[in-house]
PDB file of C-alpha atoms in Angstrom:
ATOM      1  CA  MET E1081     -62.496  34.662-105.919  1.00 63.00           C
ATOM      2  CA  TYR E1082     -60.234  32.064-104.354  1.00 70.00           C
ATOM      3  CA  ARG E1083     -62.294  29.201-105.786  1.00 74.00           C
ATOM      4  CA  PHE E1084     -62.193  30.734-109.257  1.00 68.00           C
ATOM      5  CA  ALA E1085     -58.399  31.193-109.152  1.00 72.00           C
ATOM      6  CA  LYS E1086     -57.931  27.654-107.856  1.00 70.00           C
ATOM      7  CA  ALA E1087     -60.139  26.222-110.613  1.00 66.00           C
ATOM      8  CA  ALA E1088     -58.341  28.269-113.270  1.00 65.00           C
ATOM      9  CA  MET E1089     -54.952  27.032-112.085  1.00 65.00           C
ATOM     10  CA  ASN E1090     -56.242  23.447-112.063  1.00 64.00           C
ATOM     11  CA  ILE E1091     -57.506  23.750-115.650  1.00 63.00           C
ATOM     12  CA  SER E1092     -54.298  25.378-116.890  1.00 61.00           C
ATOM     13  CA  GLY E1093     -52.163  22.785-115.082  1.00 62.00           C
ATOM     14  CA  ARG E1094     -54.193  19.987-116.601  1.00 62.00           C
ATOM     15  CA  ALA E1095     -53.819  21.541-120.073  1.00 61.00           C
ATOM     16  CA  VAL E1096     -50.045  21.822-119.652  1.00 61.00           C
ATOM     17  CA  ARG E1097     -49.746  18.188-118.614  1.00 60.00           C
ATOM     18  CA  GLN E1098     -51.919  17.118-121.523  1.00 59.00           C
ATOM     19  CA  VAL E1099     -49.818  19.059-124.026  1.00 58.00           C
ATOM     20  CA  ARG E1100     -46.543  17.779-122.620  1.00 58.00           C
ATOM     21  CA  HIS E1101     -47.515  14.109-122.480  1.00 59.00           C
ATOM     22  CA  GLY E1102     -50.290  13.678-125.017  1.00 56.00           C
ATOM     23  CA  SER E1103     -48.987  15.700-127.927  1.00 60.00           C
ATOM     24  CA  THR E1104     -49.364  14.022-131.288  1.00 66.00           C
ATOM     25  CA  VAL E1105     -47.108  16.432-133.202  1.00 66.00           C
ATOM     26  CA  ARG E1106     -44.120  14.689-134.732  1.00 73.00           C
ATOM     27  CA  ASP E1107     -40.634  15.878-133.846  1.00 75.00           C
ATOM     28  CA  ASP E1108     -39.839  17.024-137.392  1.00 80.00           C
ATOM     29  CA  PHE E1109     -42.970  19.185-137.803  1.00 77.00           C
ATOM     30  CA  HIS E1110     -41.157  22.491-137.330  1.00 78.00           C
ATOM     31  CA  SER E1111     -38.278  21.566-139.597  1.00 84.00           C
ATOM     32  CA  LYS E1112     -40.712  20.547-142.360  1.00 86.00           C
ATOM     33  CA  TYR E1113     -43.357  23.276-142.071  1.00 84.00           C
ATOM     34  CA  GLY E1114     -41.890  26.040-139.893  1.00 87.00           C
ATOM     35  CA  THR E1115     -40.529  28.261-142.670  1.00 90.00           C
ATOM     36  CA  GLY E1116     -43.641  27.943-144.797  1.00 90.00           C
ATOM     37  CA  MET E1117     -45.910  28.746-141.865  1.00 91.00           C
ATOM     38  CA  MET E1118     -43.812  31.787-140.994  1.00 93.00           C
ATOM     39  CA  ILE E1119     -43.835  33.088-144.578  1.00 94.00           C
ATOM     40  CA  GLY E1120     -47.573  32.442-144.830  1.00 94.00           C
ATOM     41  CA  GLY E1121     -48.231  34.328-141.595  1.00 93.00           C
ATOM     42  CA  VAL E1122     -46.123  37.282-142.679  1.00 95.00           C
ATOM     43  CA  GLY E1123     -47.867  37.349-146.058  1.00 97.00           C
ATOM     44  CA  PHE E1124     -51.270  37.278-144.389  1.00 97.00           C
ATOM     45  CA  CYS E1125     -50.382  40.142-142.033  1.00 97.00           C
ATOM     46  CA  VAL E1126     -48.972  42.236-144.884  1.00 97.00           C
ATOM     47  CA  ALA E1127     -52.114  41.638-146.946  1.00 96.00           C
ATOM     48  CA  VAL E1128     -54.442  42.607-144.097  1.00 95.00           C
ATOM     49  CA  TRP E1129     -52.500  45.781-143.291  1.00 92.00           C
ATOM     50  CA  ALA E1130     -52.305  46.713-146.980  1.00 92.00           C
ATOM     51  CA  PHE E1131     -56.076  46.444-147.145  1.00 90.00           C
ATOM     52  CA  VAL E1132     -56.528  48.493-143.971  1.00 86.00           C
ATOM     53  CA  LEU E1133     -54.147  51.224-145.107  1.00 85.00           C
ATOM     54  CA  PHE E1134     -55.216  51.571-148.740  1.00 86.00           C
ATOM     55  CA  GLN E1135     -58.806  50.355-149.086  1.00 85.00           C
ATOM     56  CA  SER E1136     -60.684  51.133-145.879  1.00 78.00           C
ATOM     57  CA  ASP E1137     -60.721  54.977-146.147  1.00 76.00           C
ATOM     58  CA  ILE E1138     -59.802  55.483-142.502  1.00 73.00           C
ATOM     59  CA  THR E1139     -58.821  59.021-141.539  1.00 73.00           C
ATOM     60  CA  TRP E1140     -55.634  58.571-139.570  1.00 71.00           C
ATOM     61  CA  ASN E1141     -55.430  61.979-137.785  1.00 72.00           C
ATOM     62  CA  LEU E1142     -51.684  62.355-138.098  1.00 75.00           C
ATOM     63  CA  SER E1143     -49.923  64.669-135.674  1.00 74.00           C
ATOM     64  CA  PRO E1144     -49.975  68.370-136.566  1.00 72.00           C
ATOM     65  CA  VAL E1145     -46.707  69.048-134.714  1.00 76.00           C
ATOM     66  CA  GLY E1146     -44.531  71.228-136.928  1.00 72.00           C
ATOM     67  CA  LYS E1147     -47.324  71.823-139.453  1.00 74.00           C
ATOM     68  CA  VAL E1148     -49.620  74.152-137.531  1.00 72.00           C
ATOM     69  CA  MET E1149     -48.285  77.540-136.526  1.00 75.00           C
ATOM     70  CA  PRO E1150     -49.968  79.608-133.813  1.00 74.00           C
ATOM     71  CA  LYS E1151     -51.490  82.968-134.723  1.00 79.00           C
ATOM     72  CA  PRO E1152     -49.546  86.063-133.649  1.00 82.00           C
ATOM     73  CA  TRP E1153     -50.482  87.359-130.194  1.00 82.00           C
ATOM     74  CA  ARG E1154     -52.959  90.217-130.159  1.00 79.00           C
ATOM     75  CA  GLU E1155     -52.673  92.857-127.487  1.00 80.00           C
ATOM     76  CA  ALA E1156     -55.868  93.644-125.611  1.00 74.00           C
ATOM     77  CA  GLU E1157     -57.507  96.843-126.851  1.00 74.00           C
ATOM     78  CA  GLU E1158     -58.131  99.446-124.187  1.00 65.00           C
TER      79      GLU E1158
END
């Protein structure tokens, strides 16, 4: 287990160094595309959830609290 954890830390450390020093993303990427990417992501999520809620015919099993009333107690017959 120690070897696996050590190897995983080495890989993640190498990836972090590579991203920090070898990134090819320009500095103005987020200012140019950030809003559009955010709106696109929100639109995608809304579309997927709209499909799931309205088209997939899933039974959602909503809580019966407050809707189901217990039957009156019956005394034991002697």
